[in-house]
Tab-separated table of C-alpha atoms and ligand atoms in Angstrom:
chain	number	residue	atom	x	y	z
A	50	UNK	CA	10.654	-18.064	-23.360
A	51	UNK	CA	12.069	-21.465	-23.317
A	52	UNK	CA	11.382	-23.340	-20.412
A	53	UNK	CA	12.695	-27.239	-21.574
A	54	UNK	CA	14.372	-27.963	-18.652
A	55	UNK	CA	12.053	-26.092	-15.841
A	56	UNK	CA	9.474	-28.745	-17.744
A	57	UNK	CA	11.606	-31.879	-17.644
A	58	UNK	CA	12.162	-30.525	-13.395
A	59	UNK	CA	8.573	-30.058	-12.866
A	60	UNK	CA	7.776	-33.165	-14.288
A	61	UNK	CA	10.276	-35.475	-12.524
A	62	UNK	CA	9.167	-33.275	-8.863
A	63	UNK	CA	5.496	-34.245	-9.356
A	64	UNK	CA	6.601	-37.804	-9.139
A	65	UNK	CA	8.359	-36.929	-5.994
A	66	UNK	CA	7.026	-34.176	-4.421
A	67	UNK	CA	3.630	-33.306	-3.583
A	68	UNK	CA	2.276	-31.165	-6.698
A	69	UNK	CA	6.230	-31.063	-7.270
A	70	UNK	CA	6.849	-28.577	-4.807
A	71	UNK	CA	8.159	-27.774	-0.964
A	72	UNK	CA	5.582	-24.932	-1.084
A	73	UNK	CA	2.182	-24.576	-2.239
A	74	UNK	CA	2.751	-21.055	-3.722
A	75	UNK	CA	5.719	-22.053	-5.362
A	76	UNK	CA	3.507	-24.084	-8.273
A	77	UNK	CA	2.702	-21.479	-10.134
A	78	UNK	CA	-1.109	-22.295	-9.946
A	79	UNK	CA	-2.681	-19.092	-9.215
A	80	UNK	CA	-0.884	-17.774	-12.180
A	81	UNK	CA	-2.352	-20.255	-14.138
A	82	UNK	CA	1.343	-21.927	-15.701
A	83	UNK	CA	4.038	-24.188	-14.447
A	84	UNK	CA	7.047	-23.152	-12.357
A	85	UNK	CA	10.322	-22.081	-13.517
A	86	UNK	CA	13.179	-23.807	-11.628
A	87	UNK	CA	15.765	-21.510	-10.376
A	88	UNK	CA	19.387	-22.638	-10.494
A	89	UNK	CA	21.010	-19.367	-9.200
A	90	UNK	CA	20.324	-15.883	-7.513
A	91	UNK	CA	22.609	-12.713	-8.035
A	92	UNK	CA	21.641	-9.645	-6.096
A	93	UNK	CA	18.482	-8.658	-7.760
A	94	UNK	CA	18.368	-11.247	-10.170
A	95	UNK	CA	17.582	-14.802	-10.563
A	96	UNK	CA	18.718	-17.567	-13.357
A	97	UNK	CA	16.189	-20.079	-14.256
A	98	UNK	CA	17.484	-24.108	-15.685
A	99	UNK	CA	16.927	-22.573	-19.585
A	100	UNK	CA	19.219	-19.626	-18.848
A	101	UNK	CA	16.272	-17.622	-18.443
A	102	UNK	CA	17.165	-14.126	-16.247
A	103	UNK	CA	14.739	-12.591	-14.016
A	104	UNK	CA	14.850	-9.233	-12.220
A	105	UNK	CA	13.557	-10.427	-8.589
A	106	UNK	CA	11.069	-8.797	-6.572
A	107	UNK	CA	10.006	-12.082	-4.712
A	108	UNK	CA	13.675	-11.770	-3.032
A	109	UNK	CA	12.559	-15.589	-1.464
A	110	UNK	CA	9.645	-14.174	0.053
A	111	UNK	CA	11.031	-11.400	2.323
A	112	UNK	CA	14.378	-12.405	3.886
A	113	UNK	CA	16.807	-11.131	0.804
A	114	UNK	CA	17.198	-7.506	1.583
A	115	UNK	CA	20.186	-7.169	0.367
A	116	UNK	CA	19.817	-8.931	-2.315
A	117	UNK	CA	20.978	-12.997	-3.462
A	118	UNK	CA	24.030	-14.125	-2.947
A	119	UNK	CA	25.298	-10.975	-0.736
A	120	UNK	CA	29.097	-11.399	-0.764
A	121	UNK	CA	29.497	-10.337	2.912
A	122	UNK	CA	26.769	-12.862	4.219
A	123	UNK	CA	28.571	-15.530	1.797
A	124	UNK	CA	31.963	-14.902	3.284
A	125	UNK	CA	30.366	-14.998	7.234
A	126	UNK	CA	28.100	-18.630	5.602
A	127	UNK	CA	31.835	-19.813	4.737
A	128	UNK	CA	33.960	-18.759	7.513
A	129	UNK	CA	31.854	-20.536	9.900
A	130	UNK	CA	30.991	-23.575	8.367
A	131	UNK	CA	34.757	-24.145	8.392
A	132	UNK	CA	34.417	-25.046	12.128
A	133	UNK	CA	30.845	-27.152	11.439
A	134	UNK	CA	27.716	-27.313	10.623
A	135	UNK	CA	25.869	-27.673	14.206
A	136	UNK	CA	26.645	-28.689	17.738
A	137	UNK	CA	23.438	-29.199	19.527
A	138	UNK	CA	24.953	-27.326	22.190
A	139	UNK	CA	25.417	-23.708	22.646
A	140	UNK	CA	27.948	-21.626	20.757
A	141	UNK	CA	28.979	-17.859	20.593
A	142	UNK	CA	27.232	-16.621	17.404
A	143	UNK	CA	23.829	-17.424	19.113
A	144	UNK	CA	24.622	-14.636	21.569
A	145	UNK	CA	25.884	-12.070	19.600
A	146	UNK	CA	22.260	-12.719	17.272
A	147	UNK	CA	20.355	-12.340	20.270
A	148	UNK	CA	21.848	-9.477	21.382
A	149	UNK	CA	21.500	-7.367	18.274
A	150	UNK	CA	17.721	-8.452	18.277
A	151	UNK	CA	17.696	-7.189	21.697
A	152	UNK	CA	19.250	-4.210	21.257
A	153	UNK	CA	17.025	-3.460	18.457
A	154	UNK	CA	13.575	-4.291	19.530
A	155	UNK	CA	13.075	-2.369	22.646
A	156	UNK	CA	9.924	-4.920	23.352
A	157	UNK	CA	12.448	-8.039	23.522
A	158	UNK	CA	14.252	-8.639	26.485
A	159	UNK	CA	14.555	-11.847	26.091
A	160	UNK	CA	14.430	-14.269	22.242
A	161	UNK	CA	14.322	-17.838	21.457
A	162	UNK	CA	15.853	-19.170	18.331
A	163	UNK	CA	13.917	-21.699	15.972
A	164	UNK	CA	14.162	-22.339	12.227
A	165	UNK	CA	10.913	-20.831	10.829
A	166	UNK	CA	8.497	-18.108	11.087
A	167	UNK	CA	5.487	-20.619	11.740
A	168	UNK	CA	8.110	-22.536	14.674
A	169	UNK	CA	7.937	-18.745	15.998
A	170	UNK	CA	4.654	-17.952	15.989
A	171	UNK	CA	3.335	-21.349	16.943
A	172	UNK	CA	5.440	-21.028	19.927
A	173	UNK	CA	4.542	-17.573	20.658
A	174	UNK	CA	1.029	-18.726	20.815
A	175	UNK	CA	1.889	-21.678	23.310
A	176	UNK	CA	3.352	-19.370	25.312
A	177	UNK	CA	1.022	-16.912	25.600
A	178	UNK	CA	-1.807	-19.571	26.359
A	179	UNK	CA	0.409	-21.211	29.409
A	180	UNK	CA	1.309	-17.127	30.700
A	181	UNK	CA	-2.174	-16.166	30.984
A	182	UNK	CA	-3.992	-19.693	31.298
A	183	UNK	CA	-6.537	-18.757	28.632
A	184	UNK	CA	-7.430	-20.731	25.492
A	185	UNK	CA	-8.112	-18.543	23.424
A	186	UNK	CA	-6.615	-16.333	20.612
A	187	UNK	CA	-7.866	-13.945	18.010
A	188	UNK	CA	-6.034	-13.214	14.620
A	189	UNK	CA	-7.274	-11.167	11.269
A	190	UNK	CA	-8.919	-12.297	8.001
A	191	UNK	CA	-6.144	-11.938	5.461
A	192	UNK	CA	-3.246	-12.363	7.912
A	193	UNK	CA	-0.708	-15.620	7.662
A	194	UNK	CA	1.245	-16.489	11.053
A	195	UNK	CA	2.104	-20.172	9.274
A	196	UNK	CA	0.863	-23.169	9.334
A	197	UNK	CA	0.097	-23.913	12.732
A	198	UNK	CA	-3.069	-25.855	13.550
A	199	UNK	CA	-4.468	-22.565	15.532
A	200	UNK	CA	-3.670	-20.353	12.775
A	201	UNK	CA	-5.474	-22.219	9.633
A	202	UNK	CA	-8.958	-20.820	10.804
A	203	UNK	CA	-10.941	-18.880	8.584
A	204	UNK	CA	-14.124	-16.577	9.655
A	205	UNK	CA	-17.364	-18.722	10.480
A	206	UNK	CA	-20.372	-17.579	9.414
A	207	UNK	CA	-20.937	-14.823	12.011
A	208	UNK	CA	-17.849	-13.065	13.790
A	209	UNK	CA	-18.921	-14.705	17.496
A	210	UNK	CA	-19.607	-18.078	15.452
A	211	UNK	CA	-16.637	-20.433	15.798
A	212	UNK	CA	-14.057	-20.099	13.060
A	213	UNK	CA	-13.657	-22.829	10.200
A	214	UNK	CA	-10.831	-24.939	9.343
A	215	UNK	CA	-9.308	-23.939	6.168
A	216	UNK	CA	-7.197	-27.104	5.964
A	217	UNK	CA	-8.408	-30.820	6.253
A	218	UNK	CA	-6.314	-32.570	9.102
A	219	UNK	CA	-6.900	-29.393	11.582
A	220	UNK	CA	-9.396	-30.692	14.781
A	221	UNK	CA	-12.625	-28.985	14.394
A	222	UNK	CA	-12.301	-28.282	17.876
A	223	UNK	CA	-9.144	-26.011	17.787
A	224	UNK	CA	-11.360	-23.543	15.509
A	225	UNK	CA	-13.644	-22.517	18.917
A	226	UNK	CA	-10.524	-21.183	20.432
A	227	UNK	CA	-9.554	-18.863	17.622
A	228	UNK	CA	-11.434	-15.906	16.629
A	229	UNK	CA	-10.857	-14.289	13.646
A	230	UNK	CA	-11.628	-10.564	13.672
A	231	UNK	CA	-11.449	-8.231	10.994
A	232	UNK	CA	-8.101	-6.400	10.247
A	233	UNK	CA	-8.383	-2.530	10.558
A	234	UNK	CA	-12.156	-3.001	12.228
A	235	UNK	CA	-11.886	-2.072	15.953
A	236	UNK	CA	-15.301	-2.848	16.532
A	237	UNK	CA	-14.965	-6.556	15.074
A	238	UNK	CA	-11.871	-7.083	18.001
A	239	UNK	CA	-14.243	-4.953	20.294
A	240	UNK	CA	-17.378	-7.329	20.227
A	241	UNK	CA	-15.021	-10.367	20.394
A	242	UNK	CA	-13.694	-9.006	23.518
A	243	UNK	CA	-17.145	-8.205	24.761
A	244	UNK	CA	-18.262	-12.320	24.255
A	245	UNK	CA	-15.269	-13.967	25.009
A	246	UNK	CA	-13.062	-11.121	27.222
A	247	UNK	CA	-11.164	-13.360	30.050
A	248	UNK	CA	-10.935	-16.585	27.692
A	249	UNK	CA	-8.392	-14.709	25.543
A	250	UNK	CA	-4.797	-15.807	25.963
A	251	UNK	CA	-3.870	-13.360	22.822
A	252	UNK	CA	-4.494	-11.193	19.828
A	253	UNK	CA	-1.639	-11.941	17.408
A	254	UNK	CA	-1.692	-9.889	14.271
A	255	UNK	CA	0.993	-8.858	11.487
A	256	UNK	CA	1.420	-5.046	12.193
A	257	UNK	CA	1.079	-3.929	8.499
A	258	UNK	CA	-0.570	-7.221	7.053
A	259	UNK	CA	1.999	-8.634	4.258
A	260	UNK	CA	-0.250	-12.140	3.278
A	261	UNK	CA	-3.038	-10.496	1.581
A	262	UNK	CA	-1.185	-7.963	-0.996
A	263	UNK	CA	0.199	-5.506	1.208
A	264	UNK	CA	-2.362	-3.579	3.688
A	265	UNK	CA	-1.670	-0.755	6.161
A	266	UNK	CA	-2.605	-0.572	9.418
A	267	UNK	CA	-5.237	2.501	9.092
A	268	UNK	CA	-4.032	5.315	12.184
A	269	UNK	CA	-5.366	3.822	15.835
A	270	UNK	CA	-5.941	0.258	15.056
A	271	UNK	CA	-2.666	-0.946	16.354
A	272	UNK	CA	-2.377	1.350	19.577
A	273	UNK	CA	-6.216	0.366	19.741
A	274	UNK	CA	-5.109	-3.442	20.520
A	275	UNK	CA	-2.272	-2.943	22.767
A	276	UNK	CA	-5.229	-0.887	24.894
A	277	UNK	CA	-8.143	-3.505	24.577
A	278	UNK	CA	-5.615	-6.727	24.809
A	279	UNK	CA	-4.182	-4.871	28.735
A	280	UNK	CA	-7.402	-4.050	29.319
A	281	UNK	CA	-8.787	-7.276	29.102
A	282	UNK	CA	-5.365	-8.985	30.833
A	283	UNK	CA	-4.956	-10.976	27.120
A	284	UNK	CA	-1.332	-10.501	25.442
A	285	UNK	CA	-0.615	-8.374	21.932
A	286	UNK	CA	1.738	-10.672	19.688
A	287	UNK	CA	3.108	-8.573	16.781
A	288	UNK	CA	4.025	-11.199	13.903
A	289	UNK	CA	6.835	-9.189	12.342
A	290	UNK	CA	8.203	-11.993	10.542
A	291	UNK	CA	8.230	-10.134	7.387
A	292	UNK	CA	8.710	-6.261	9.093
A	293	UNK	CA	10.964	-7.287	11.826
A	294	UNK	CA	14.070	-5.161	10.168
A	295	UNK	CA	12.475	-4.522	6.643
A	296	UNK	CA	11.131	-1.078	7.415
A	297	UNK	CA	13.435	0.017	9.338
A	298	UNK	CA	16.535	-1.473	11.950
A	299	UNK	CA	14.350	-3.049	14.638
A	300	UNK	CA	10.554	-3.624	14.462
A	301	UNK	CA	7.594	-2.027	12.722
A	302	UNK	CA	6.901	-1.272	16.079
A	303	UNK	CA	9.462	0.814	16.939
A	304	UNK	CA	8.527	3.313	14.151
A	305	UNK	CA	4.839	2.931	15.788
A	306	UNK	CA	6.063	3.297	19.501
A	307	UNK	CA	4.037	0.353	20.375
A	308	UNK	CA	5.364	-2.319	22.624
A	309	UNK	CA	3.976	-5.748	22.221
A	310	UNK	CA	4.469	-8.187	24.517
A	311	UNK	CA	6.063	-10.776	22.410
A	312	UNK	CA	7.286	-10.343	19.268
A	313	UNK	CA	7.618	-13.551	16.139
A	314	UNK	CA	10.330	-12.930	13.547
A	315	UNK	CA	11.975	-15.006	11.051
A	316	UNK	CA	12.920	-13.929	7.215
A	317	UNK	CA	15.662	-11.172	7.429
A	318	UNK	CA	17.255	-12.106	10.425
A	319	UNK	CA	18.682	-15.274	8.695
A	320	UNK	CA	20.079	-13.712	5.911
A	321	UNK	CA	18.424	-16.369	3.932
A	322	UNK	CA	18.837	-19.375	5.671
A	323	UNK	CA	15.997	-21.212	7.929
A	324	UNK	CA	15.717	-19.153	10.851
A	325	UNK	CA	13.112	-17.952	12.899
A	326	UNK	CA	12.944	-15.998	16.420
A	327	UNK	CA	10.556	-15.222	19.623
A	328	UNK	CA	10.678	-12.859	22.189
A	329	UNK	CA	9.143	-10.299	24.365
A	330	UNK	CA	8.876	-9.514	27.915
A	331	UNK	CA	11.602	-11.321	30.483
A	332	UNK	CA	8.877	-12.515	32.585
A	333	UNK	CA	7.175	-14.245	29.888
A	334	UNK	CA	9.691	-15.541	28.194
A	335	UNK	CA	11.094	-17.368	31.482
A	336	UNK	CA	8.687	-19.427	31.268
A	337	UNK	CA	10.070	-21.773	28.604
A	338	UNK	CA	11.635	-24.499	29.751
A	339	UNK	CA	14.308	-24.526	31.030
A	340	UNK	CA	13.411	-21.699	33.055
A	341	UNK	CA	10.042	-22.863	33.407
A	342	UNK	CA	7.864	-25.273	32.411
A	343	UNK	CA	6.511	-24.541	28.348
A	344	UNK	CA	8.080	-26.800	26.242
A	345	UNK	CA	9.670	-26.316	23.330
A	346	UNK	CA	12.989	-27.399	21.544
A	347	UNK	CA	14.444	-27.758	18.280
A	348	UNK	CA	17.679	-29.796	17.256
A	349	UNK	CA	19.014	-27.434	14.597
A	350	UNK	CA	17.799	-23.825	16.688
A	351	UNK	CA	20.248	-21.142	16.975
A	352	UNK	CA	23.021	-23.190	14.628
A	353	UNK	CA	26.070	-21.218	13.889
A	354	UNK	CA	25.738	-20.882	9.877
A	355	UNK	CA	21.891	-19.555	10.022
A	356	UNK	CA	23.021	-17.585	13.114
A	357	UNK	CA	26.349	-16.308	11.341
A	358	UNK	CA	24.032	-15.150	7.726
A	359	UNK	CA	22.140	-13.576	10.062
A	360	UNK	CA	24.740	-11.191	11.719
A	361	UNK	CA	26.499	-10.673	8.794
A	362	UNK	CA	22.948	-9.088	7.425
A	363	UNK	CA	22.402	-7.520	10.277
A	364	UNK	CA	25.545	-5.680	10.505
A	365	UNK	CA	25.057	-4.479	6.768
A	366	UNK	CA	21.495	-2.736	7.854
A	367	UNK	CA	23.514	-0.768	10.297
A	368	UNK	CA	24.654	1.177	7.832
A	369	UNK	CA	24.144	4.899	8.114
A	370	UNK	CA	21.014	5.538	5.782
A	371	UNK	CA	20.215	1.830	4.463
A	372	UNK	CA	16.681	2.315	5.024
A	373	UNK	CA	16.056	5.711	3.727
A	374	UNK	CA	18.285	5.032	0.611
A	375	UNK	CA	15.986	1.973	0.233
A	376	UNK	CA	12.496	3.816	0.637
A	377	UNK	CA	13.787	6.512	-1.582
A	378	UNK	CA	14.564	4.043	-4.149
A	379	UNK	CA	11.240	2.364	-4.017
A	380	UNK	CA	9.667	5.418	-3.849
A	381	UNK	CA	10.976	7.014	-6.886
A	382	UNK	CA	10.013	3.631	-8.997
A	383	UNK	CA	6.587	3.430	-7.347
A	384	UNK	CA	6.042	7.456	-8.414
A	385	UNK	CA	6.368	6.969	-12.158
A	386	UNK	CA	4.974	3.725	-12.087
A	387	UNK	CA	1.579	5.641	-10.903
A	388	UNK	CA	1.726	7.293	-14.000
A	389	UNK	CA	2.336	4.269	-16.227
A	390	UNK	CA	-1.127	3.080	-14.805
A	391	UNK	CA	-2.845	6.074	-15.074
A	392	UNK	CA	-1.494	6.217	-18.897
A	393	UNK	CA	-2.561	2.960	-19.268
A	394	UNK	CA	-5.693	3.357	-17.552
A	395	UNK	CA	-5.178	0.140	-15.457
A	396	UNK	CA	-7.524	-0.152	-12.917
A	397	UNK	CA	-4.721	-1.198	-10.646
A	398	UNK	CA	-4.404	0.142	-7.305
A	399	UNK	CA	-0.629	0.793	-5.224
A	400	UNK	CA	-0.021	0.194	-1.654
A	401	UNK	CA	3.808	0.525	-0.328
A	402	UNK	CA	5.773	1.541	2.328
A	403	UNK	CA	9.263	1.498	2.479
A	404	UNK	CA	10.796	-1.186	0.082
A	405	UNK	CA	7.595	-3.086	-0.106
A	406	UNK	CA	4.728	-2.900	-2.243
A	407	UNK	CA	1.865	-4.628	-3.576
A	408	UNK	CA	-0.282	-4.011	-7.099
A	409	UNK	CA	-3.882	-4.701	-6.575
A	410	UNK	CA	-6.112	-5.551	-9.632
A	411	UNK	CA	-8.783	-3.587	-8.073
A	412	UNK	CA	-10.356	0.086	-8.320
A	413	UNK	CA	-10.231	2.311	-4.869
A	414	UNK	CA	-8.294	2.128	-1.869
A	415	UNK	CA	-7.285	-1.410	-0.575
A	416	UNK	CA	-7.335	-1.034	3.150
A	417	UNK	CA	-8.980	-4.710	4.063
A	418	UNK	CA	-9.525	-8.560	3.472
A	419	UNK	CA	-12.445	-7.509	2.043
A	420	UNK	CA	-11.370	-4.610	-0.741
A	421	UNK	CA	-8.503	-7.050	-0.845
A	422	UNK	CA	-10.998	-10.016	-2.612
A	423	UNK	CA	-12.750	-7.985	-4.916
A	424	UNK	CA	-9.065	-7.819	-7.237
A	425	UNK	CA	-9.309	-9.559	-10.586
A	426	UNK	CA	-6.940	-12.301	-10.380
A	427	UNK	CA	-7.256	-13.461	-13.489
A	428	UNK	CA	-5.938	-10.707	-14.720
A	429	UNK	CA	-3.155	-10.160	-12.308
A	430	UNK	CA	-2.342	-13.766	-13.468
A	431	UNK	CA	-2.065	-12.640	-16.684
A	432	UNK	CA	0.295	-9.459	-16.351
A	433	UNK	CA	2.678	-12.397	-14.756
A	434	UNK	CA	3.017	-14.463	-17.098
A	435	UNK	CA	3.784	-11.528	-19.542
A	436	UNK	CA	6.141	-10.042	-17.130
A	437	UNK	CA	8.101	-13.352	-16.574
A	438	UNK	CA	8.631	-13.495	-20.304
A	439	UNK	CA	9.788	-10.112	-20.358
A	440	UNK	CA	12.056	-10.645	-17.760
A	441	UNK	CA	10.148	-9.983	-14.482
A	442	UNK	CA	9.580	-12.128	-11.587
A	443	UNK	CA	6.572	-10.976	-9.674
A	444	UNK	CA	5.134	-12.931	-6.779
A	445	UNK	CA	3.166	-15.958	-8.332
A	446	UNK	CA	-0.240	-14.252	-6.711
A	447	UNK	CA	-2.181	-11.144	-6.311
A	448	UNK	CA	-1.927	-11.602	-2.628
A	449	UNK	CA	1.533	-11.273	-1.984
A	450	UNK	CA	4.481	-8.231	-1.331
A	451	UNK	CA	6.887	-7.471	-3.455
A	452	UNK	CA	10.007	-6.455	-2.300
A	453	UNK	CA	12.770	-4.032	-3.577
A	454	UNK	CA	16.407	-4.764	-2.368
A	455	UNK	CA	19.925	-2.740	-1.855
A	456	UNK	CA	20.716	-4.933	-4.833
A	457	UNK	CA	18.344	-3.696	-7.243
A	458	UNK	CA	19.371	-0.993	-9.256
A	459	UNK	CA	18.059	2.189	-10.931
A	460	UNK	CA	18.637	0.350	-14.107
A	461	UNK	CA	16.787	-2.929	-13.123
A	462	UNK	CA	13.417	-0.474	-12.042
A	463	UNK	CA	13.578	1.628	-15.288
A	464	UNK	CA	13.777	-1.690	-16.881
A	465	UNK	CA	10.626	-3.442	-14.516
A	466	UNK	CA	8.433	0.288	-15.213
A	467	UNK	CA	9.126	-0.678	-19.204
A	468	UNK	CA	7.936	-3.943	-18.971
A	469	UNK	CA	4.633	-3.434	-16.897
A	470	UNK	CA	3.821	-0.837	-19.441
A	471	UNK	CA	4.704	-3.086	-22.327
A	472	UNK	CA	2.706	-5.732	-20.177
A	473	UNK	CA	-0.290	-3.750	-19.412
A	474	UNK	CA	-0.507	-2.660	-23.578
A	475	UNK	CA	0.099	-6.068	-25.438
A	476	UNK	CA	-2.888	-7.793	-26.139
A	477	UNK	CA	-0.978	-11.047	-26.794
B	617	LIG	N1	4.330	-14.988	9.751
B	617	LIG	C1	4.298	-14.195	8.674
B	617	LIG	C2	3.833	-12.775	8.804
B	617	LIG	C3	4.704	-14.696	7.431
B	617	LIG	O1	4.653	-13.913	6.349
B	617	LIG	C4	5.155	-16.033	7.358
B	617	LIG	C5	5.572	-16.601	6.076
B	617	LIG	O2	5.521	-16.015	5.034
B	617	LIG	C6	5.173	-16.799	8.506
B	617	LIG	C7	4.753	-16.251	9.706
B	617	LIG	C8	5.657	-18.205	8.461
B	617	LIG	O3	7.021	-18.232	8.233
B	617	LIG	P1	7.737	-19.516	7.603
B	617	LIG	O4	7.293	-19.610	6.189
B	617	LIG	O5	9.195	-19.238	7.771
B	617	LIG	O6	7.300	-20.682	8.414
């Protein structure tokens, strides 16, 4: 695989950028190599500096459902930057986004724009801190919400022992007022609540957790924290920044029947530019400024390109039987590629649902943080690299999705199942 120019890229980044990249996950180093340097996506492919093709399953971590350079999202992208780029000021396409959230989240009666998932749920958890004047929040080993100061807490040494920062320039003092409970373990939220019951502003969690490899919620655990969080008078924050419309045209929840009351999303609903959302109940939403007194703001929020991508996705998802052409899509590929493993005799392990999926380097059911640690990364490291030489661009981790588009064709999964088998044989 030639990779000259990616090199050359890399090299003159790491004089400018930080470890030469705008995200950490982005440098390749889990996978043990430098980065390629993309210079052009093309429904489900990508084009590296060297002329290098890829078939795509990072899909720019979760927003590209419909693959790169979607010529209906391009068209709505062009049309409206013919009349600007942003106002600052309000302008029609903000509505018409807002009410197609609306419309399909039952849960949000009310959404705030902003330009990133982490803008969302940072918000989110501002909000529900000044709603129910508690400090407090509790999120899940192996969930990601961003990188807000609250949410870069890791598990102290006992569950009711204060958290630990997990990045330097976080105040030690912010970690007391996060717990961090164990995802699909009732009983780890249950003796949190017992300790700390009316100091907790919120439980936010990611309804099927997407930042560890892909885990399920087991049956119970998420209508078991919209009981315990009204119980205890704390509010239930469902991150679907990477579900909110993957799974399905709305939320996760909606195929769960659970309604949170607020709701983050980002990823899909921009259509692949920097967008981000928040929303939930009226009442609690009113109290942002300027309806009330939360602050927050942002000078790009709601502008009409992001806002116009976003529609123009939208509006393709509506199609009669998107989703279940999707699933049955994935589905198919995930079925055979069972029994490439098992003819290999990888000791790999599949989750998925819908059109995402995750391969864990791991024997035995994956179904927390902690079956989620015992994967051999090294190895999963090393199927990468093979696959990106064969032509395969998996996520740059063992503890990410991947993601299957509309764009990706029958052709472009025969070819992936090939190459994981050729992967998983070659010794070299
Ligand atoms: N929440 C979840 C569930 C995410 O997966 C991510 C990012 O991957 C975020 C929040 C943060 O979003 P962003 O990277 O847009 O800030």
């Amino acid at each position: 695989m030639k990779n000259t120019k990616s090199e050359q890229l890399y090299n003159s980044a790491l004089q400018l950028i930080p470890g030469g990249v705008n995200s950490p996950v982005r440098a390749f180093r889990a996978v043990n190599m430098n980065p390629v340097f993309i210079k052009r996506g093309a429904g489900s492919k990508i084009t590296d500096v060297d002329d290098n093709e890829y078939i795509d399953y990072v899909c720019s971590w979760g927003p590209l459902i419909l693959g790169h350079s979607n010529p209906n999202v391009k068209i709505a992208i062009q049309q409206a930057l013919e009349n600007g780029t942003s106002y600052g000021a309000p302008c029609e396409n903000e509505v018409i986004l807002a009410k197609m959230i609306v419309e399909a989240i039952p849960s949000i009666e009310s959404v705030r724009m902003v330009n990133s998932g982490t803008e969302a749920t940072m918000s989110a958890v501002r909000l529900a801190r000044a709603f129910t004047g508690r400090e407090m929040i509790i999120k899940f080993e192996g969930c990601y919400h961003g990188h807000g100061d609250s949410f870069l807490i890791k598990a102290g040494s006992g569950l009711l022992t204060s958290g630990n920062i997990t990045s330097p320039g976080v105040i030690n003092d912010l970690a007391k007022h996060t717990a961090v409970a164990k995802y699909n373990d009732q009983s780890s939220v249950e003796q949190v609540f017992n300790e700390y019951g009316d100091k907790i502003a919120a439980i936010i969690v990611e309804p099927i957790a997407g930042n560890m490899g892909l885990v399920l919620p087991k049956p119970g655990f998420l209508e078991f924290l919209r009981k315990i969080s009204s119980q205890y008078g704390a509010l239930l924050i469902f991150d679907e920044v990477i579900t909110g419309f993957r799974l399905n045209y709305g939320g996760y929840q909606n195929l769960v029947g659970i309604k949170p009351d607020l709701t983050t999303l980002g990823k899909i609903i921009g259509g692949g530019l920097p967008v981000g959302a928040y929303g939930g109940r009226r009442d609690i939403m009113e109290t942002l400024a300027p309806c009330g007194e939360v602050y927050q703001a942002g000078t790009l929020s709601g502008n009409p390109i992001a806002m116009a991508a976003g529609i123009a996705t939208l509006k393709q998802l509506q199609t009669k039987g998107f989703y279940s052409l999707l699933e049955k899509k994935t589905n198919s590929f995930i079925k055979v590629l069972i029994n490439i493993l098992v003819e290999c005799e990888a000791k790999i392990s599949i989750n998925t649902i819908g059109s995402m999926f995750s391969l864990f380097f791991t024997e035995g059911e994956v179904n927390s943080y902690q079956d989620v640690i015992t994967c051999d990364t090294a190895k999963y490291a090393d199927i990468f690299r093979k696959l990106l030489r064969f032509g395969i661009y998996f996520p740059p981790s063992q503890f990410e999705v991947c993601f299957v588009s509309s764009a990706h064709s029958e052709e472009d999964l025969d070819f992936t199942q090939q190459m994981i088998r050729r992967a998983l044989k070659s010794n070299d």
